[in-house]
Short mmCIF file of C-alpha atoms and ligand atoms in Angstrom, two decimals:
data_model
loop_
_atom_site.label_atom_id
_atom_site.label_comp_id
_atom_site.label_asym_id
_atom_site.label_seq_id
_atom_site.Cartn_x
_atom_site.Cartn_y
_atom_site.Cartn_z
CA MET A 1 121.12 50.78 -132.41
CA GLU A 2 117.33 51.01 -132.44
CA GLN A 3 115.79 49.88 -129.13
CA VAL A 4 112.23 48.58 -128.43
CA ASP A 5 110.59 46.80 -125.52
CA VAL A 6 109.30 43.82 -127.50
CA ALA A 7 110.14 42.54 -130.99
CA VAL A 8 107.73 39.93 -132.37
CA VAL A 9 109.03 37.79 -135.24
CA GLY A 10 106.12 36.57 -137.40
CA ALA A 11 102.75 38.26 -137.84
CA GLY A 12 100.43 35.24 -138.00
CA PRO A 13 97.78 34.77 -135.28
CA ALA A 14 100.40 34.04 -132.57
CA GLY A 15 102.45 37.14 -133.42
CA VAL A 16 99.42 39.40 -133.59
CA ALA A 17 98.20 38.16 -130.19
CA ALA A 18 101.67 38.65 -128.69
CA ALA A 19 101.91 42.17 -130.13
CA ALA A 20 98.41 43.10 -128.93
CA ALA A 21 99.08 41.77 -125.40
CA ALA A 22 102.37 43.65 -125.11
CA ARG A 23 100.71 46.82 -126.40
CA GLN A 24 97.88 46.37 -123.91
CA ALA A 25 100.54 46.54 -121.18
CA GLY A 26 101.96 49.75 -122.69
CA ALA A 27 105.14 48.31 -124.26
CA SER A 28 106.67 49.56 -127.52
CA VAL A 29 106.29 46.74 -130.07
CA VAL A 30 107.82 46.04 -133.48
CA LEU A 31 106.08 43.27 -135.44
CA LEU A 32 108.28 41.76 -138.15
CA ASP A 33 107.18 39.47 -140.98
CA ARG A 34 109.08 38.30 -144.02
CA HIS A 35 105.92 38.77 -146.13
CA ALA A 36 103.77 41.74 -146.97
CA PHE A 37 100.08 41.24 -146.14
CA PRO A 38 97.75 39.91 -147.43
CA ARG A 39 99.62 36.63 -147.82
CA ASP A 40 98.31 33.07 -148.03
CA LYS A 41 99.00 30.37 -145.42
CA SER A 42 98.26 26.66 -145.82
CA CYS A 43 95.43 26.04 -143.33
CA GLY A 44 91.93 24.61 -142.98
CA ASP A 45 90.81 28.18 -142.13
CA GLY A 46 88.68 27.03 -139.16
CA ILE A 47 88.97 29.32 -136.15
CA ALA A 48 87.43 28.18 -132.89
CA ALA A 49 85.39 30.52 -130.69
CA GLU A 50 87.95 30.29 -127.88
CA GLY A 51 90.64 31.81 -130.14
CA LEU A 52 88.33 34.69 -131.02
CA ASP A 53 87.45 35.20 -127.32
CA GLN A 54 91.14 35.56 -126.54
CA LEU A 55 91.65 38.07 -129.36
CA ALA A 56 88.65 40.11 -128.17
CA ALA A 57 90.13 40.24 -124.66
CA LEU A 58 93.26 41.80 -126.19
CA GLY A 59 91.24 44.61 -127.76
CA VAL A 60 90.99 43.11 -131.27
CA ASP A 61 87.75 44.03 -133.06
CA VAL A 62 86.60 40.47 -133.68
CA ARG A 63 83.42 41.58 -135.43
CA ALA A 64 85.48 43.39 -138.07
CA VAL A 65 87.92 40.47 -138.34
CA THR A 66 85.17 37.89 -138.99
CA ALA A 67 82.80 40.07 -141.07
CA GLY A 68 81.41 38.41 -144.19
CA TYR A 69 82.45 34.85 -143.39
CA PRO A 70 80.29 31.97 -142.20
CA VAL A 71 79.80 30.66 -138.71
CA LEU A 72 79.50 26.88 -138.67
CA HIS A 73 77.38 25.42 -135.89
CA ARG A 74 77.71 21.72 -136.75
CA ILE A 75 80.53 19.25 -136.99
CA ARG A 76 80.32 15.80 -138.59
CA LEU A 77 83.02 13.28 -137.70
CA THR A 78 83.47 9.92 -139.42
CA SER A 79 85.77 7.64 -137.42
CA PRO A 80 88.46 5.44 -139.02
CA GLY A 81 86.08 2.46 -138.88
CA GLY A 82 83.14 4.39 -140.37
CA SER A 83 81.10 5.38 -137.27
CA VAL A 84 79.55 8.84 -137.55
CA VAL A 85 78.68 11.58 -135.08
CA ASP A 86 77.02 14.72 -136.43
CA GLY A 87 75.98 17.34 -133.90
CA ARG A 88 75.54 20.98 -133.04
CA MET A 89 78.51 22.44 -131.19
CA HIS A 90 77.96 24.58 -128.10
CA ARG A 91 80.49 27.07 -129.48
CA SER A 92 80.54 27.75 -133.21
CA VAL A 93 83.53 27.90 -135.56
CA HIS A 94 84.31 30.63 -138.10
CA VAL A 95 85.85 29.70 -141.43
CA ILE A 96 87.88 32.57 -142.88
CA PRO A 97 90.55 32.11 -145.54
CA ARG A 98 93.89 32.86 -143.91
CA GLU A 99 94.74 35.31 -146.69
CA VAL A 100 91.87 37.44 -145.35
CA LEU A 101 92.03 36.57 -141.63
CA ASP A 102 95.73 37.26 -141.17
CA ALA A 103 95.66 40.57 -143.06
CA ARG A 104 92.74 41.73 -140.92
CA LEU A 105 94.51 40.63 -137.73
CA VAL A 106 97.70 42.45 -138.72
CA GLY A 107 95.59 45.56 -139.35
CA GLU A 108 94.24 45.23 -135.80
CA ALA A 109 97.76 44.90 -134.35
CA VAL A 110 98.74 48.12 -136.12
CA ARG A 111 95.57 49.86 -134.90
CA LEU A 112 96.52 48.82 -131.36
CA GLY A 113 99.91 50.50 -131.76
CA ALA A 114 102.35 47.83 -132.98
CA GLU A 115 104.79 48.94 -135.67
CA LEU A 116 104.65 46.51 -138.61
CA ARG A 117 107.76 45.97 -140.76
CA GLN A 118 108.39 43.64 -143.66
CA HIS A 119 111.66 41.98 -142.70
CA ARG A 120 113.00 38.40 -142.69
CA VAL A 121 114.87 37.70 -139.45
CA ARG A 122 118.11 35.78 -140.00
CA SER A 123 120.20 36.23 -136.86
CA LEU A 124 119.69 36.65 -133.14
CA VAL A 125 122.09 37.30 -130.26
CA ALA A 126 120.71 37.12 -126.71
CA ASP A 127 122.50 38.39 -123.60
CA ALA A 128 121.49 39.14 -120.01
CA ASP A 129 119.95 42.55 -120.85
CA GLY A 130 118.31 42.02 -124.19
CA VAL A 131 118.27 40.47 -127.65
CA THR A 132 119.70 41.82 -130.92
CA LEU A 133 118.06 40.88 -134.21
CA ASP A 134 120.09 41.02 -137.42
CA GLY A 135 122.58 43.37 -135.77
CA THR A 136 120.19 46.33 -136.06
CA LEU A 137 117.23 45.98 -133.73
CA ARG A 138 117.64 45.60 -129.98
CA ALA A 139 114.66 44.42 -127.86
CA SER A 140 114.27 43.67 -124.17
CA VAL A 141 112.34 40.55 -125.22
CA VAL A 142 111.97 38.72 -128.55
CA ILE A 143 108.88 36.62 -129.21
CA GLY A 144 109.38 33.95 -131.89
CA ALA A 145 106.00 33.59 -133.62
CA ASP A 146 107.49 32.53 -136.94
CA GLY A 147 105.57 29.32 -137.51
CA ALA A 148 106.29 25.63 -137.98
CA GLU A 149 109.72 26.12 -139.60
CA SER A 150 110.72 28.74 -137.00
CA VAL A 151 114.08 30.41 -137.57
CA VAL A 152 113.99 31.84 -134.03
CA ARG A 153 113.63 28.32 -132.60
CA ARG A 154 116.65 27.16 -134.60
CA LEU A 155 118.70 30.22 -133.62
CA VAL A 156 118.12 29.57 -129.91
CA ASP A 157 118.83 25.88 -130.41
CA ARG A 158 115.68 24.31 -129.04
CA PRO A 159 115.42 20.64 -130.04
CA HIS A 160 113.38 20.07 -133.15
CA GLN A 161 110.17 18.06 -133.20
CA GLN A 162 110.58 14.32 -133.54
CA ALA A 163 109.27 13.16 -136.90
CA THR A 164 106.51 11.05 -135.29
CA ARG A 165 105.19 14.17 -133.61
CA THR A 166 104.83 16.15 -136.79
CA ALA A 167 102.02 15.90 -139.33
CA ILE A 168 101.83 17.10 -142.90
CA ALA A 169 98.70 18.37 -144.63
CA ILE A 170 97.61 19.80 -147.95
CA ARG A 171 94.70 22.14 -148.53
CA GLY A 172 92.94 23.81 -151.45
CA TYR A 173 89.57 25.30 -152.40
CA ALA A 174 86.84 23.34 -154.22
CA ALA A 175 83.08 23.57 -154.72
CA ALA A 176 81.27 23.17 -151.36
CA SER A 177 79.20 20.01 -151.00
CA PRO A 178 75.44 20.77 -150.86
CA GLN A 179 75.10 17.61 -148.73
CA TRP A 180 76.34 19.20 -145.46
CA PRO A 181 75.56 22.94 -145.42
CA GLY A 182 76.96 24.89 -142.46
CA THR A 183 78.94 21.88 -141.25
CA GLN A 184 82.61 21.15 -140.64
CA VAL A 185 83.04 17.69 -142.14
CA ILE A 186 85.96 15.48 -141.06
CA VAL A 187 86.47 11.98 -142.48
CA MET A 188 89.13 9.82 -140.83
CA THR A 189 90.72 6.71 -142.26
CA ASP A 190 92.66 3.76 -140.86
CA ALA A 191 94.85 3.70 -143.98
CA HIS A 192 98.10 5.48 -142.93
CA TRP A 193 96.39 6.22 -139.60
CA PRO A 194 96.26 8.78 -138.03
CA ALA A 195 94.98 10.58 -141.12
CA TYR A 196 91.88 12.50 -142.14
CA ALA A 197 90.32 14.70 -144.81
CA TRP A 198 88.07 17.70 -144.33
CA THR A 199 85.73 20.05 -146.10
CA PHE A 200 84.83 23.36 -144.42
CA PRO A 201 82.48 25.72 -146.37
CA ILE A 202 83.70 29.32 -146.64
CA GLY A 203 80.33 30.82 -147.57
CA ASP A 204 80.78 31.75 -151.23
CA GLY A 205 79.91 28.34 -152.71
CA ARG A 206 83.43 27.06 -152.10
CA ALA A 207 84.95 25.02 -149.30
CA ASN A 208 88.41 24.68 -147.86
CA VAL A 209 89.24 21.01 -148.50
CA GLY A 210 92.30 19.08 -147.43
CA TYR A 211 94.00 15.96 -146.18
CA GLY A 212 96.65 15.43 -143.51
CA GLN A 213 98.48 12.56 -141.86
CA LEU A 214 101.10 11.91 -139.22
CA LEU A 215 104.64 11.63 -140.58
CA GLN A 216 105.86 8.16 -139.72
CA GLY A 217 108.33 7.26 -142.45
CA PRO A 218 109.92 8.95 -145.45
CA PRO A 219 108.57 12.38 -146.45
CA LEU A 220 105.23 12.35 -148.27
CA SER A 221 104.88 13.79 -151.75
CA ARG A 222 102.14 16.17 -152.83
CA ALA A 223 100.80 13.38 -155.10
CA GLU A 224 100.49 10.98 -152.13
CA LEU A 225 98.60 13.60 -150.10
CA LEU A 226 96.22 14.19 -153.01
CA VAL A 227 95.59 10.43 -153.32
CA GLY A 228 94.63 10.47 -149.62
CA LEU A 229 92.24 13.38 -150.20
CA ASP A 230 90.62 11.75 -153.23
CA ARG A 231 90.16 8.44 -151.38
CA LEU A 232 88.24 10.07 -148.53
CA LEU A 233 86.44 12.86 -150.38
CA PRO A 234 85.99 11.69 -153.98
CA ASP A 235 84.28 13.87 -156.61
CA LEU A 236 85.47 17.20 -155.26
CA GLY A 237 85.98 18.47 -158.81
CA PRO A 238 88.74 20.96 -159.62
CA ILE A 239 90.75 22.13 -156.59
CA GLU A 240 92.52 25.51 -156.63
CA GLY A 241 95.28 26.93 -154.49
CA LEU A 242 96.78 23.65 -153.29
CA ARG A 243 99.45 24.19 -150.68
CA ALA A 244 101.03 21.80 -148.14
CA ALA A 245 102.75 22.46 -144.81
CA HIS A 246 103.93 20.77 -141.63
CA LEU A 247 102.01 20.77 -138.36
CA PRO A 248 104.22 20.59 -135.24
CA LEU A 249 102.07 18.61 -132.80
CA SER A 250 102.02 19.59 -129.14
CA PRO A 251 103.38 16.29 -127.73
CA GLY A 252 106.68 17.15 -129.46
CA ARG A 253 106.76 20.84 -128.52
CA ALA A 254 110.01 22.62 -127.66
CA ALA A 255 110.91 23.36 -124.04
CA VAL A 256 109.92 26.76 -122.62
CA ARG A 257 113.19 28.05 -121.18
CA ASP A 258 114.11 30.96 -118.93
CA GLY A 259 115.41 34.06 -120.66
CA ARG A 260 114.42 36.76 -123.11
CA VAL A 261 113.45 34.71 -126.16
CA LEU A 262 109.93 33.24 -126.00
CA LEU A 263 108.45 30.84 -128.56
CA VAL A 264 104.71 30.83 -129.28
CA GLY A 265 102.20 29.09 -131.57
CA ASP A 266 103.63 26.76 -134.20
CA ALA A 267 107.16 27.98 -133.42
CA LEU A 268 106.80 26.32 -130.01
CA GLY A 269 104.86 23.38 -131.49
CA LEU A 270 101.35 23.65 -130.05
CA VAL A 271 99.15 22.02 -132.71
CA ASN A 272 96.46 19.68 -131.37
CA PRO A 273 97.51 16.10 -132.28
CA LEU A 274 93.90 14.91 -132.58
CA SER A 275 92.47 17.66 -134.78
CA GLY A 276 95.40 19.50 -136.34
CA GLU A 277 93.99 22.78 -134.99
CA GLY A 278 96.58 25.37 -134.05
CA ILE A 279 95.13 28.87 -134.28
CA SER A 280 93.56 28.93 -130.79
CA TYR A 281 96.77 27.70 -129.17
CA ALA A 282 98.77 30.22 -131.21
CA VAL A 283 96.59 33.06 -129.98
CA ILE A 284 96.50 31.88 -126.35
CA SER A 285 100.27 31.34 -126.15
CA GLY A 286 100.93 34.61 -127.98
CA ALA A 287 98.81 36.50 -125.46
CA LEU A 288 100.59 34.87 -122.51
CA ALA A 289 104.04 35.59 -123.95
CA GLY A 290 103.18 39.18 -124.85
CA ARG A 291 102.06 39.76 -121.28
CA ALA A 292 105.06 37.94 -119.74
CA ALA A 293 107.39 40.11 -121.84
CA THR A 294 106.16 43.22 -120.04
CA MET A 295 106.15 41.91 -116.47
CA PRO A 296 108.90 42.17 -113.84
CA GLY A 297 111.18 39.15 -113.43
CA ASP A 298 112.48 36.67 -115.98
CA PRO A 299 110.13 36.64 -119.02
CA GLY A 300 110.76 32.95 -119.82
CA THR A 301 109.94 31.85 -116.27
CA THR A 302 106.78 33.96 -116.17
CA TYR A 303 105.66 32.66 -119.57
CA ARG A 304 106.33 29.00 -118.69
CA ARG A 305 104.26 29.28 -115.51
CA ALA A 306 101.40 31.06 -117.26
CA LEU A 307 101.35 28.49 -120.07
CA LYS A 308 101.20 25.67 -117.54
CA VAL A 309 98.27 27.25 -115.72
CA ARG A 310 96.34 28.03 -118.92
CA LEU A 311 97.07 25.01 -121.13
CA GLY A 312 98.86 22.51 -118.84
CA ARG A 313 95.98 20.08 -118.50
CA HIS A 314 95.07 20.25 -122.17
CA LEU A 315 98.68 19.64 -123.25
CA ARG A 316 99.09 16.71 -120.86
CA ASP A 317 95.86 15.09 -122.11
CA ALA A 318 96.83 15.80 -125.71
CA ALA A 319 100.03 13.82 -125.17
CA LEU A 320 97.96 10.96 -123.73
CA MET A 321 95.56 11.07 -126.71
CA HIS A 322 98.50 11.08 -129.11
CA ARG A 323 99.74 7.83 -127.56
CA LEU A 324 96.28 6.20 -127.49
CA ASN A 325 95.65 7.36 -131.02
CA ARG A 326 98.07 4.72 -132.29
CA TRP A 327 95.03 2.43 -132.24
CA PRO A 328 92.24 3.63 -134.54
CA SER A 329 89.81 1.50 -132.52
CA VAL A 330 90.13 4.04 -129.67
CA LEU A 331 88.79 6.84 -131.84
CA ASP A 332 86.11 4.53 -133.28
CA ALA A 333 84.93 3.84 -129.75
CA GLY A 334 85.12 7.55 -128.81
CA VAL A 335 83.02 8.60 -131.82
CA ARG A 336 80.45 5.85 -131.17
CA ALA A 337 80.17 6.93 -127.54
CA ALA A 338 79.86 10.63 -128.52
CA ALA A 339 77.03 9.75 -130.96
CA ASP A 340 74.92 8.60 -128.00
CA ASP A 341 75.94 11.21 -125.44
CA ASP A 342 75.82 14.95 -126.16
CA GLU A 343 77.96 15.85 -123.14
CA MET A 344 80.70 13.59 -124.40
CA PHE A 345 80.31 15.00 -127.92
CA GLN A 346 80.76 18.55 -126.59
CA SER A 347 83.84 17.54 -124.58
CA LEU A 348 85.34 15.85 -127.66
CA VAL A 349 84.78 19.08 -129.62
CA ARG A 350 86.27 21.20 -126.84
CA PHE A 351 89.31 18.96 -126.66
CA GLY A 352 89.79 18.98 -130.46
CA LEU A 353 89.20 22.68 -131.06
CA ALA A 354 90.17 24.41 -127.85
CA ASP A 355 91.66 24.00 -124.40
CA GLY A 356 89.52 21.11 -123.10
CA GLY A 357 90.95 18.01 -121.45
CA VAL A 358 89.92 14.37 -121.58
CA THR A 359 86.97 14.02 -119.21
CA LEU A 360 86.20 11.04 -117.02
CA ARG A 361 82.87 10.68 -118.81
CA ALA A 362 84.66 10.54 -122.19
CA LEU A 363 87.12 7.93 -120.89
CA ARG A 364 84.31 5.80 -119.45
CA GLY A 365 82.23 6.05 -122.63
CA THR A 366 85.22 5.10 -124.79
CA VAL A 367 86.17 2.15 -122.58
CA ARG A 368 82.53 0.94 -122.60
CA GLU A 369 82.40 1.11 -126.40
CA LEU A 370 85.79 -0.58 -126.69
CA SER A 371 84.59 -3.50 -124.56
CA HIS A 372 81.33 -3.73 -126.59
CA GLY A 373 83.43 -3.80 -129.77
CA ALA A 374 85.67 -6.52 -128.32
CA ALA A 375 82.64 -8.56 -127.21
CA GLY A 376 81.05 -8.14 -130.66
CA SER A 377 84.14 -9.40 -132.43
CA ARG A 378 84.54 -12.55 -130.30
C1 FAD B 1 96.93 22.21 -144.09
C2 FAD B 1 96.73 22.76 -142.72
C3 FAD B 1 95.44 22.89 -142.22
C4 FAD B 1 95.24 23.48 -140.94
N1 FAD B 1 93.96 23.72 -140.53
C5 FAD B 1 93.74 24.39 -139.37
C6 FAD B 1 92.43 24.79 -138.99
O1 FAD B 1 91.44 24.60 -139.73
N2 FAD B 1 92.28 25.45 -137.81
C7 FAD B 1 93.33 25.72 -136.99
O2 FAD B 1 93.12 26.28 -135.90
N3 FAD B 1 94.60 25.39 -137.34
C8 FAD B 1 94.84 24.75 -138.52
N4 FAD B 1 96.12 24.47 -138.91
C9 FAD B 1 97.23 24.92 -138.05
C10 FAD B 1 97.42 26.44 -138.18
O3 FAD B 1 97.58 26.78 -139.53
C11 FAD B 1 98.66 26.89 -137.38
O4 FAD B 1 98.65 26.26 -136.13
C12 FAD B 1 98.66 28.41 -137.19
O5 FAD B 1 98.79 29.08 -138.42
C13 FAD B 1 99.82 28.82 -136.27
O6 FAD B 1 99.90 30.23 -136.22
P1 FAD B 1 101.30 30.95 -135.97
O7 FAD B 1 100.99 32.39 -135.86
O8 FAD B 1 102.00 30.26 -134.87
O9 FAD B 1 102.17 30.67 -137.27
P2 FAD B 1 101.91 31.08 -138.82
O10 FAD B 1 100.46 31.27 -139.05
O11 FAD B 1 102.63 30.06 -139.60
O12 FAD B 1 102.62 32.49 -138.94
C14 FAD B 1 104.02 32.58 -138.93
C15 FAD B 1 104.44 33.90 -139.60
O13 FAD B 1 105.86 34.03 -139.43
C16 FAD B 1 106.41 34.59 -140.62
N5 FAD B 1 107.84 34.24 -140.65
C17 FAD B 1 108.38 33.01 -140.80
N6 FAD B 1 109.73 33.08 -140.76
C18 FAD B 1 110.04 34.40 -140.57
C19 FAD B 1 111.28 35.10 -140.43
N7 FAD B 1 112.47 34.48 -140.48
N8 FAD B 1 111.23 36.45 -140.25
C20 FAD B 1 110.04 37.10 -140.20
N9 FAD B 1 108.84 36.46 -140.32
C21 FAD B 1 108.85 35.13 -140.49
C22 FAD B 1 105.58 33.97 -141.72
O14 FAD B 1 105.62 34.73 -142.91
C23 FAD B 1 104.18 33.94 -141.09
O15 FAD B 1 103.43 35.10 -141.42
C24 FAD B 1 96.37 23.88 -140.17
C25 FAD B 1 97.66 23.72 -140.66
C26 FAD B 1 97.85 23.17 -141.93
C27 FAD B 1 99.24 23.04 -142.46
#
């Protein structure tokens, strides 16, 4: 049977980061994906600076990966109750269609020495010394980077996300609005809360547009998602390339267990419950798992510890935000407070797009605005 050090299942951002990190440590790496690249992926296409920093640290040529696509410096948030904050972010965001981004990233993984194969993984047997995939490939460690509907997660029997910790979103491409050039626009709504629509320009006169909401009852149809989009961003004109997918939110993530099968990115369930962002967490967790796979000791234990150090605070605060988010008034108050306080605005952005936590200043500002709101309504 063929033997490698690390087999990575899934060649999205998490899989590429895992492959690059394992290669950086000198391991032999096979990177498996059921699709040939380029392939599309339902996404808002926004990639935060922290995700790119992590890729650069793994040896990925980030300049080549981002070439030709816009950097957005501003973000405009409309809260469920209609308050607005529009500001310049300390760290900018790239918007790159995933069809392009992922193909470029896969190219980088190959350049760094990973062996790419088109193959759909269907079976996995783990024992004390290694893991066998589909009866033909034996690896010391397998990294499951196969996305929200992860087969690896199911094969190793990690509990699935609870429905109330999963969101669904649809995205497409429409004409960019001339009203907000160079800006990530997010419009929230208290109808079906938590829910929001977005428009992110991709630099060629078009924008990635979409709508997502938390799953709280029966599954949502494509038509219902499009009604949500039209309600929040009317007059978008024709929309091409519509595609919906689930977002496994981090408060419902799977457990990180000991052993030789590590889950990363959406397969673990690391999407930010406030913003729906997942690429940075995919890349960060991929890098940690790729490194853990090459270190002495139990790979699962090493990975769990590293994840806790790197993202523990963010994940804990994300779970808190997910609970508080039941009340749209909390986000209304947070957005109002951020409109008057740049430090709070920057911390809100860092929490929504990267590894930030909830700061004391943000909590105080939100509580102050909540009590003003309560006083105003008496
Ligand atoms: C509509 C929408 C909008 C979003 N907008 C944003 C955004 O703007 N910014 C952001 O940061 N995040 C966003 N996200 C979240 C983001 O898309 C994900 O968090 C991110 O793609 C996770 O990366 P990943 O590598 O873990 O998984 P994926 O990108 O899903 O990659 C998984 C890979 O695994 C492969 N695969 C699956 N099964 C198998 C198998 N059995 N065998 C082999 N290969 C397999 C797939 O082909 C795929 O290439 C959005 C998500 C949605 C649905």
